[in-house]
Amino acid sequence: MTAPHPDDFTLLVLLEGEMSEMDAARLKRHLSTCPACTSAFREIEKLDRTLKSTLPTLEEALAEPELPEGDPFRCRPDCTRLGRRPPIAGDDAIHEVFAASRDAAEVKSRLLGAAAAPEEDLREALADLDLLALRDRYGLGYALDDALYNMVEGPARWARFGRASADTVLAARAEGRALDAPAERAFPLDDLLGLSLLVQGTACNWTGEFLRGGRDLRRAYGAFARGSVSERRLASVELVEAQRRAFLDRAEEALHLADRARGTFQALGLEDEAAKAGGAHATALSYLDRDEEAIAEFRALLPVLSSHERWNTYVSTLNGIGACLLRLGARKLRREYARALRLVNREARPAVHSFIRANLARTLYQGGRFAEAARAFGAAATLFATQGATADELQMSLFQVEALSHPAPRGAARRFEDVGEVLRASNAVDSDILRSLEAALAGDIPDVDLVATLRSRAERQIATRLRRAV
């Protein structure tokens, strides 16, 4: 050893066992007396373990397509391809990027406020953006990211925001000047288009519009491929597409996409995103009737998601556990939800707390536990009412009526009298549907199948009429 302290390469040679016995013994004696070198050796050990555990999985997922020929997600676009715009460089340019990123907070806040306002206000706020300016591109990008993180608080609202944002970006592209602006190197318009479409596709997974969501996600994948070709962004689209395919009973394909996305996030050190991809993987397992494996994966994710405050995915994960437990006939369902409700403070996270209660109610209903489901739907309706979420409140109330129609038909009819008055006053549901519901609930043995059909039709009308400005 010619140097008093070994360099990183020498420590790696020792770690891999490729050093002569004499040199290894000499180096180990040095490590026993040198805290700095011992610390460096441990860091190299940790890095080596991470690379060995994640890179082979990622390389396998990227190199061995398991999706059919012609599938747009079969192979990820090449991030090293020719023709990409060179990245922004130089001290002045980098300073400009940092300044634009910092100043974008006000733009983001303004857009998020407009997303909760009527359609014309949102369109006006988007029209005021100057997409020649890097600040406004960052502001729109940050707002779209926020929509992805908070999808649970209003999928219909965020879907509308995504559509309006996509229209704005496409108009800027058509004009042409924005494509030649200096801002294009730091934040390509195609990345903004990809984010807008990703928000739409994610919302469709929540609302059940899977065919429309598939089109949005394919377009998002193509937009990111034309833009920065960001591995993170491409993996984000693969993650949502994995969820969509699981919901469509294409679970084997979903497993492959979720694995590919998770490997990317792990390699990038994004623990929360990797956990989200793990949730998509577990969902696919559950659709393959591998519920015990799915529950183990779901449960391992909850602490990570709560520590990163990823409540959108936390709610989905908890719902996945509930569905698996019901299929397995387990009795731990209520304890799982009780733990979640204690963790998610009602005052700090009212929307998340409400959706957890709503998911508990739906899961109980699917398991045939109608009386408990009715109470849970009632509690969820009350929580939504305190937030002024009228559409969600009324939908939960109708679910409560449907649940009551099984064990307590008279109670269902009485409850519907109150709900029906509100629905008539708000013109949220057509009068013929309300009259049909009243008739279906009449008598000692209501037609529960007809009640379910009418409730579903009423729910769709509520979503259309009361969520337009949400």
Coordinates of C-alpha atoms in Angstrom, one line a residue:
M1 CA 0.0 0.0 0.0
T2 CA 1.7 3.2 -1.2
A3 CA -0.9 5.6 0.3
P4 CA -1.7 6.0 4.0
H5 CA -5.5 5.7 3.2
P6 CA -7.1 3.5 0.6
D7 CA -9.2 5.1 -2.2
D8 CA -12.7 3.9 -2.9
F9 CA -11.6 1.6 -5.7
T10 CA -9.3 -0.2 -3.4
L11 CA -12.0 -0.6 -0.8
L12 CA -14.3 -2.0 -3.5
V13 CA -11.7 -4.6 -4.5
L14 CA -11.5 -5.7 -0.9
L15 CA -15.3 -5.9 -0.7
E16 CA -15.5 -8.1 -3.8
G17 CA -12.8 -10.5 -2.5
E18 CA -10.4 -9.8 -5.4
M19 CA -7.4 -8.7 -3.3
S20 CA -4.4 -10.9 -2.4
E21 CA -4.5 -12.4 1.1
M22 CA -1.5 -10.3 2.3
D23 CA -2.9 -7.0 1.0
A24 CA -6.3 -7.8 2.4
A25 CA -4.9 -8.6 5.8
R26 CA -2.9 -5.3 5.8
L27 CA -6.0 -3.3 4.7
K28 CA -8.2 -4.9 7.3
R29 CA -5.7 -3.9 10.0
H30 CA -5.8 -0.4 8.8
L31 CA -9.6 -0.3 8.9
S32 CA -9.6 -1.5 12.5
T33 CA -7.7 1.6 13.5
C34 CA -9.1 4.2 11.1
P35 CA -12.7 5.4 11.7
A36 CA -12.8 7.5 8.5
C37 CA -11.8 4.6 6.2
T38 CA -14.2 2.2 8.1
S39 CA -17.1 4.6 7.5
A40 CA -16.1 4.9 3.8
F41 CA -16.0 1.1 3.5
R42 CA -19.5 0.8 5.1
E43 CA -20.9 3.3 2.6
I44 CA -19.4 1.4 -0.3
E45 CA -20.9 -1.8 1.1
K46 CA -24.4 -0.1 1.3
L47 CA -24.1 1.2 -2.3
D48 CA -22.9 -2.2 -3.6
R49 CA -25.9 -3.9 -2.0
T50 CA -28.3 -1.4 -3.4
L51 CA -26.9 -1.7 -6.9
K52 CA -26.9 -5.5 -6.8
S53 CA -30.5 -5.6 -5.6
T54 CA -32.0 -3.1 -8.0
L55 CA -30.0 -2.9 -11.2
P56 CA -30.4 -6.5 -12.3
T57 CA -34.2 -6.3 -11.8
L58 CA -34.4 -3.0 -13.7
E59 CA -32.1 -4.3 -16.5
E60 CA -34.3 -7.5 -16.8
A61 CA -37.5 -5.5 -16.9
L62 CA -36.1 -3.2 -19.6
A63 CA -34.3 -5.8 -21.7
E64 CA -36.8 -8.6 -21.8
P65 CA -40.2 -7.4 -22.9
E66 CA -43.1 -9.5 -21.6
L67 CA -45.8 -7.5 -23.4
P68 CA -47.2 -8.5 -26.8
E69 CA -45.9 -7.2 -30.1
G70 CA -47.4 -3.8 -31.0
D71 CA -48.0 -2.9 -27.4
P72 CA -46.9 0.8 -27.0
F73 CA -45.5 0.0 -23.5
R74 CA -43.5 -3.1 -24.7
C75 CA -40.2 -1.2 -24.7
R76 CA -39.4 2.0 -22.9
P77 CA -38.2 4.8 -25.2
D78 CA -34.4 5.1 -25.4
C79 CA -33.3 8.0 -23.2
T80 CA -29.9 8.1 -25.1
R81 CA -31.4 8.5 -28.5
L82 CA -30.1 11.1 -31.0
G83 CA -32.0 14.3 -31.7
R84 CA -32.8 15.4 -28.2
R85 CA -32.3 19.1 -27.4
P86 CA -29.1 19.7 -25.4
P87 CA -29.7 20.4 -21.8
I88 CA -29.4 24.0 -20.5
A89 CA -25.9 24.8 -19.4
G90 CA -23.7 27.6 -18.1
D91 CA -23.8 29.4 -14.7
D92 CA -26.1 32.2 -15.9
A93 CA -28.6 29.7 -17.4
I94 CA -28.6 27.5 -14.3
H95 CA -29.2 30.5 -12.1
E96 CA -32.1 31.4 -14.4
V97 CA -33.6 27.9 -14.0
F98 CA -33.3 28.1 -10.2
A99 CA -34.9 31.6 -10.1
A100 CA -37.8 30.4 -12.4
S101 CA -38.4 27.4 -10.2
R102 CA -38.5 29.5 -7.1
D103 CA -40.8 32.1 -8.6
A104 CA -43.2 29.4 -9.9
A105 CA -44.8 28.9 -6.5
E106 CA -47.2 31.8 -7.0
V107 CA -48.2 30.5 -10.5
K108 CA -48.8 27.1 -9.0
S109 CA -51.0 28.5 -6.2
R110 CA -53.0 30.5 -8.7
L111 CA -53.7 27.6 -11.0
L112 CA -54.7 25.2 -8.1
G113 CA -57.2 27.8 -6.9
A114 CA -58.6 28.1 -10.5
A115 CA -58.8 24.3 -10.7
A116 CA -61.4 24.4 -7.9
A117 CA -63.3 27.3 -9.6
P118 CA -65.9 27.1 -12.5
E119 CA -64.7 26.1 -15.9
E120 CA -64.4 29.6 -17.3
D121 CA -62.2 30.7 -14.4
L122 CA -59.8 27.8 -15.0
R123 CA -59.6 28.4 -18.7
E124 CA -58.9 32.1 -18.1
A125 CA -56.1 31.3 -15.6
L126 CA -54.5 29.0 -18.1
A127 CA -54.9 31.5 -20.9
D128 CA -53.0 34.1 -18.8
L129 CA -49.9 31.8 -18.8
D130 CA -46.9 32.8 -20.8
L131 CA -45.4 29.5 -21.9
L132 CA -42.5 31.3 -23.5
A133 CA -41.4 32.0 -19.9
L134 CA -39.8 29.3 -17.9
R135 CA -41.4 30.4 -14.7
D136 CA -44.9 29.7 -16.0
R137 CA -43.9 26.3 -17.4
Y138 CA -42.6 25.3 -14.0
G139 CA -45.7 26.7 -12.3
L140 CA -48.0 24.6 -14.5
G141 CA -45.8 21.6 -14.1
Y142 CA -45.8 21.9 -10.3
A143 CA -49.6 22.3 -10.3
L144 CA -50.1 19.2 -12.4
D145 CA -47.7 17.3 -10.0
D146 CA -49.8 18.4 -7.1
A147 CA -52.9 17.1 -8.9
L148 CA -51.3 13.7 -9.1
Y149 CA -50.3 13.7 -5.5
N150 CA -53.8 14.7 -4.3
M151 CA -56.0 12.8 -6.8
V152 CA -58.1 11.4 -3.9
E153 CA -59.4 14.8 -3.1
G154 CA -61.4 15.1 -6.4
P155 CA -60.7 13.0 -9.5
A156 CA -63.3 14.8 -11.6
R157 CA -61.8 18.1 -10.7
W158 CA -58.3 17.0 -11.6
A159 CA -59.4 15.4 -14.8
R160 CA -60.9 18.7 -15.9
F161 CA -57.7 20.5 -15.0
G162 CA -55.7 18.0 -17.0
R163 CA -57.9 18.4 -20.1
A164 CA -57.8 22.2 -19.9
S165 CA -54.0 22.1 -19.4
A166 CA -53.5 19.8 -22.4
D167 CA -55.6 22.2 -24.6
T168 CA -53.4 25.1 -23.4
V169 CA -50.2 23.3 -24.2
L170 CA -51.4 22.1 -27.6
A171 CA -52.4 25.6 -28.5
A172 CA -48.9 26.9 -27.6
R173 CA -47.3 24.1 -29.7
A174 CA -49.5 24.9 -32.7
E175 CA -48.5 28.6 -32.5
G176 CA -44.8 27.5 -32.8
R177 CA -43.0 30.3 -30.9
A178 CA -42.9 28.4 -27.6
L179 CA -41.1 25.5 -29.3
D180 CA -38.2 27.9 -30.1
A181 CA -38.1 29.6 -26.8
P182 CA -35.0 29.2 -24.5
A183 CA -37.4 27.7 -21.9
E184 CA -37.8 24.7 -24.2
R185 CA -34.4 23.3 -23.2
A186 CA -35.1 23.4 -19.5
F187 CA -38.8 22.3 -19.5
P188 CA -40.0 21.0 -22.9
L189 CA -43.7 21.7 -23.8
D190 CA -44.0 17.9 -24.5
D191 CA -43.3 17.3 -20.9
L192 CA -46.1 19.6 -19.9
L193 CA -48.4 17.8 -22.3
G194 CA -47.3 14.5 -20.9
L195 CA -48.1 15.6 -17.4
S196 CA -51.5 17.0 -18.4
L197 CA -52.4 13.6 -20.1
L198 CA -51.0 11.7 -17.1
V199 CA -53.3 13.6 -14.8
Q200 CA -56.2 12.7 -17.0
G201 CA -55.3 9.1 -17.2
T202 CA -54.8 8.8 -13.5
A203 CA -58.2 10.4 -12.8
C204 CA -59.8 7.9 -15.2
N205 CA -58.5 5.0 -13.0
W206 CA -60.5 6.5 -10.2
T207 CA -63.6 7.2 -12.1
G208 CA -63.6 3.9 -14.0
E209 CA -63.2 5.4 -17.5
F210 CA -60.5 2.8 -18.4
L211 CA -60.7 3.0 -22.2
R212 CA -60.4 6.8 -22.2
G213 CA -57.7 6.6 -19.6
G214 CA -55.8 4.1 -21.8
R215 CA -55.8 6.6 -24.7
D216 CA -54.6 9.4 -22.4
L217 CA -51.7 7.3 -21.0
R218 CA -50.5 6.2 -24.4
R219 CA -50.4 9.8 -25.5
A220 CA -48.6 10.8 -22.3
Y221 CA -46.0 8.1 -22.9
G222 CA -45.4 9.4 -26.4
A223 CA -45.2 13.0 -25.2
F224 CA -42.5 12.3 -22.6
A225 CA -40.6 10.3 -25.3
R226 CA -40.6 13.4 -27.5
G227 CA -39.7 15.7 -24.6
S228 CA -37.0 15.1 -21.9
V229 CA -37.3 11.3 -22.1
S230 CA -37.2 11.4 -18.3
E231 CA -36.9 7.9 -16.9
R232 CA -38.9 9.0 -13.9
R233 CA -41.8 10.4 -16.0
L234 CA -41.9 7.3 -18.2
A235 CA -42.0 5.1 -15.1
S236 CA -44.8 7.2 -13.7
V237 CA -46.9 6.5 -16.8
E238 CA -46.0 2.8 -16.7
L239 CA -47.2 2.7 -13.0
V240 CA -50.6 4.2 -13.8
E241 CA -51.0 1.9 -16.9
A242 CA -50.2 -1.1 -14.6
Q243 CA -53.0 -0.1 -12.4
R244 CA -55.4 0.3 -15.3
R245 CA -54.5 -3.1 -16.8
A246 CA -55.0 -4.8 -13.4
F247 CA -58.5 -3.3 -13.3
L248 CA -59.1 -4.7 -16.8
D249 CA -58.0 -8.3 -15.7
R250 CA -54.7 -8.0 -17.6
A251 CA -52.9 -8.7 -14.4
E252 CA -49.8 -10.4 -15.9
E253 CA -49.1 -7.4 -18.0
A254 CA -49.7 -5.2 -15.0
L255 CA -47.1 -7.1 -13.0
H256 CA -44.5 -6.5 -15.6
L257 CA -45.1 -2.8 -15.9
A258 CA -45.2 -2.3 -12.2
D259 CA -41.9 -4.2 -11.8
R260 CA -40.3 -2.0 -14.4
A261 CA -41.5 1.2 -12.8
R262 CA -40.5 0.1 -9.3
G263 CA -37.0 -0.8 -10.5
T264 CA -36.6 2.6 -12.0
F265 CA -37.8 4.4 -8.8
Q266 CA -35.5 2.3 -6.6
A267 CA -32.5 3.0 -8.8
L268 CA -33.3 6.7 -8.6
G269 CA -33.6 6.5 -4.8
L270 CA -37.3 7.6 -4.9
E271 CA -38.7 5.5 -2.0
D272 CA -42.2 6.9 -2.0
E273 CA -42.6 6.4 -5.8
A274 CA -41.2 2.9 -5.5
A275 CA -43.8 2.2 -2.8
K276 CA -46.5 3.4 -5.1
A277 CA -45.3 1.1 -7.8
G278 CA -45.3 -1.7 -5.2
G279 CA -49.0 -1.0 -4.6
A280 CA -49.7 -1.5 -8.3
H281 CA -47.8 -4.7 -8.2
A282 CA -49.8 -5.9 -5.2
T283 CA -53.0 -4.9 -6.9
A284 CA -52.1 -7.1 -9.9
L285 CA -51.3 -10.0 -7.5
S286 CA -54.8 -9.7 -6.0
Y287 CA -56.4 -9.9 -9.5
L288 CA -54.5 -13.1 -10.0
D289 CA -56.1 -14.5 -6.8
R290 CA -52.8 -14.4 -5.0
D291 CA -54.4 -12.5 -2.1
E292 CA -52.0 -13.6 0.7
E293 CA -49.0 -12.4 -1.3
A294 CA -50.8 -9.2 -2.1
I295 CA -51.7 -8.5 1.5
A296 CA -48.1 -8.9 2.6
E297 CA -47.0 -6.4 -0.1
F298 CA -49.7 -3.9 0.7
R299 CA -49.0 -4.0 4.4
A300 CA -45.3 -3.4 3.9
L301 CA -46.1 -0.2 1.9
L302 CA -48.3 1.5 4.5
P303 CA -45.5 2.8 6.8
V304 CA -43.6 4.1 3.8
L305 CA -46.6 5.9 2.3
S306 CA -47.7 7.4 5.6
S307 CA -44.1 8.7 6.4
H308 CA -44.0 10.4 3.0
E309 CA -47.7 11.6 3.4
R310 CA -48.7 9.9 0.1
W311 CA -52.3 9.7 1.2
N312 CA -53.7 9.2 -2.3
T313 CA -51.8 5.8 -2.6
Y314 CA -52.4 5.1 1.1
V315 CA -56.2 5.1 0.6
S316 CA -55.8 2.8 -2.5
T317 CA -53.5 0.4 -0.6
L318 CA -55.8 0.2 2.4
N319 CA -58.7 -0.5 0.1
G320 CA -56.7 -3.3 -1.6
I321 CA -56.0 -4.9 1.8
G322 CA -59.7 -4.8 2.6
A323 CA -60.7 -6.4 -0.6
C324 CA -58.2 -9.2 -0.2
L325 CA -59.2 -9.8 3.4
L326 CA -62.8 -10.2 2.4
R327 CA -62.0 -12.7 -0.3
L328 CA -59.9 -14.7 2.3
G329 CA -62.8 -14.6 4.8
A330 CA -60.6 -12.9 7.3
R331 CA -62.0 -10.9 10.3
K332 CA -59.3 -8.4 10.5
L333 CA -60.9 -5.9 8.1
R334 CA -62.3 -3.5 10.7
R335 CA -59.0 -3.4 12.6
E336 CA -57.1 -2.4 9.4
Y337 CA -59.4 0.5 8.7
A338 CA -59.5 1.5 12.4
R339 CA -55.7 1.8 12.4
A340 CA -55.8 3.9 9.3
L341 CA -58.5 6.2 10.7
R342 CA -56.5 6.8 13.8
L343 CA -53.4 7.5 11.7
V344 CA -55.1 10.0 9.4
N345 CA -56.2 12.9 11.5
R346 CA -59.8 14.1 10.6
E347 CA -58.9 17.7 11.1
A348 CA -55.6 17.7 9.3
R349 CA -56.6 15.4 6.4
P350 CA -60.5 15.6 6.2
A351 CA -60.7 14.4 2.6
V352 CA -58.5 11.4 3.1
H353 CA -60.3 10.5 6.3
S354 CA -63.6 10.7 4.5
F355 CA -62.5 8.5 1.6
I356 CA -61.1 5.9 4.0
R357 CA -64.6 5.7 5.6
A358 CA -66.2 5.5 2.2
N359 CA -63.9 2.7 1.2
L360 CA -64.6 0.8 4.4
A361 CA -68.3 1.1 3.6
R362 CA -67.9 -0.2 0.1
T363 CA -65.8 -3.1 1.2
L364 CA -68.3 -4.0 3.9
Y365 CA -71.1 -3.8 1.3
Q366 CA -69.2 -6.1 -1.1
G367 CA -68.7 -8.6 1.7
G368 CA -72.5 -8.7 2.3
R369 CA -72.3 -7.0 5.7
F370 CA -75.1 -4.6 4.8
A371 CA -76.0 -3.2 8.3
E372 CA -72.4 -2.3 9.0
A373 CA -72.0 -0.9 5.5
A374 CA -75.1 1.3 6.0
R375 CA -73.6 2.8 9.2
A376 CA -70.3 3.4 7.5
F377 CA -71.9 5.1 4.5
G378 CA -73.8 7.3 6.8
A379 CA -70.6 8.3 8.7
A380 CA -68.9 9.1 5.4
A381 CA -71.8 11.2 4.2
T382 CA -71.6 13.2 7.4
L383 CA -67.9 13.8 7.0
F384 CA -68.3 14.9 3.4
A385 CA -71.1 17.3 4.4
T386 CA -68.8 19.0 6.9
Q387 CA -66.4 19.7 4.0
G388 CA -69.1 21.1 1.7
A389 CA -68.5 18.2 -0.7
T390 CA -72.2 17.9 -1.6
A391 CA -71.8 15.5 -4.5
D392 CA -69.9 13.0 -2.4
E393 CA -72.3 13.5 0.5
L394 CA -75.3 12.7 -1.7
Q395 CA -73.6 9.7 -3.3
M396 CA -72.8 8.2 0.1
S397 CA -76.4 8.8 1.2
L398 CA -77.7 6.9 -1.8
F399 CA -75.3 4.1 -1.0
Q400 CA -76.6 4.1 2.5
V401 CA -80.2 3.7 1.2
E402 CA -79.1 0.8 -1.0
A403 CA -77.3 -0.9 1.9
L404 CA -80.4 -0.5 4.1
S405 CA -82.7 -2.0 1.5
H406 CA -81.2 -5.4 2.3
P407 CA -81.7 -5.8 6.1
A408 CA -84.1 -2.9 6.8
P409 CA -86.3 -2.0 3.9
R410 CA -88.5 0.4 5.9
G411 CA -85.5 2.2 7.2
A412 CA -84.3 2.5 3.6
A413 CA -87.6 4.1 2.5
R414 CA -87.5 6.6 5.4
R415 CA -83.9 7.5 4.7
F416 CA -84.7 8.0 1.0
E417 CA -87.4 10.5 1.9
D418 CA -84.8 12.9 3.3
V419 CA -82.2 12.3 0.6
G420 CA -84.9 12.6 -2.1
E421 CA -85.9 16.0 -0.9
V422 CA -82.3 17.3 -1.2
L423 CA -81.9 15.7 -4.7
R424 CA -85.1 17.4 -5.9
A425 CA -84.2 20.8 -4.5
S426 CA -80.7 20.7 -6.1
N427 CA -82.0 19.2 -9.4
A428 CA -79.1 16.7 -9.1
V429 CA -81.1 13.7 -10.3
D430 CA -84.0 13.4 -12.8
S431 CA -87.4 13.2 -11.2
D432 CA -88.3 9.9 -13.0
I433 CA -85.3 8.2 -11.4
L434 CA -86.3 9.5 -8.0
R435 CA -89.9 8.3 -8.5
S436 CA -88.6 4.9 -9.6
L437 CA -86.4 4.6 -6.5
E438 CA -89.4 5.4 -4.3
A439 CA -91.4 2.6 -6.0
A440 CA -88.5 0.1 -5.8
L441 CA -88.2 0.7 -2.1
A442 CA -91.9 0.4 -1.4
G443 CA -93.3 -2.7 0.2
D444 CA -91.9 -5.2 2.6
I445 CA -89.5 -6.8 0.1
P446 CA -87.9 -4.1 -2.1
D447 CA -86.3 -5.0 -5.5
V448 CA -82.7 -4.6 -4.4
D449 CA -81.3 -5.2 -7.9
L450 CA -83.5 -2.4 -9.3
V451 CA -82.4 -0.2 -6.4
A452 CA -78.8 -0.8 -7.2
T453 CA -79.3 0.0 -10.9
L454 CA -81.2 3.2 -10.1
R455 CA -78.7 4.3 -7.5
S456 CA -75.9 3.9 -10.1
R457 CA -77.8 6.0 -12.6
A458 CA -78.5 8.7 -10.0
E459 CA -74.8 8.6 -8.9
R460 CA -73.7 9.3 -12.5
Q461 CA -76.1 12.3 -12.8
I462 CA -74.8 13.7 -9.5
A463 CA -71.3 13.4 -10.7
T464 CA -72.2 15.2 -14.0
R465 CA -74.3 18.0 -12.5
L466 CA -72.7 18.8 -9.1
R467 CA -69.1 18.2 -10.0
R468 CA -68.9 20.6 -13.0
A469 CA -67.5 23.4 -10.8
V470 CA -65.5 21.1 -8.5

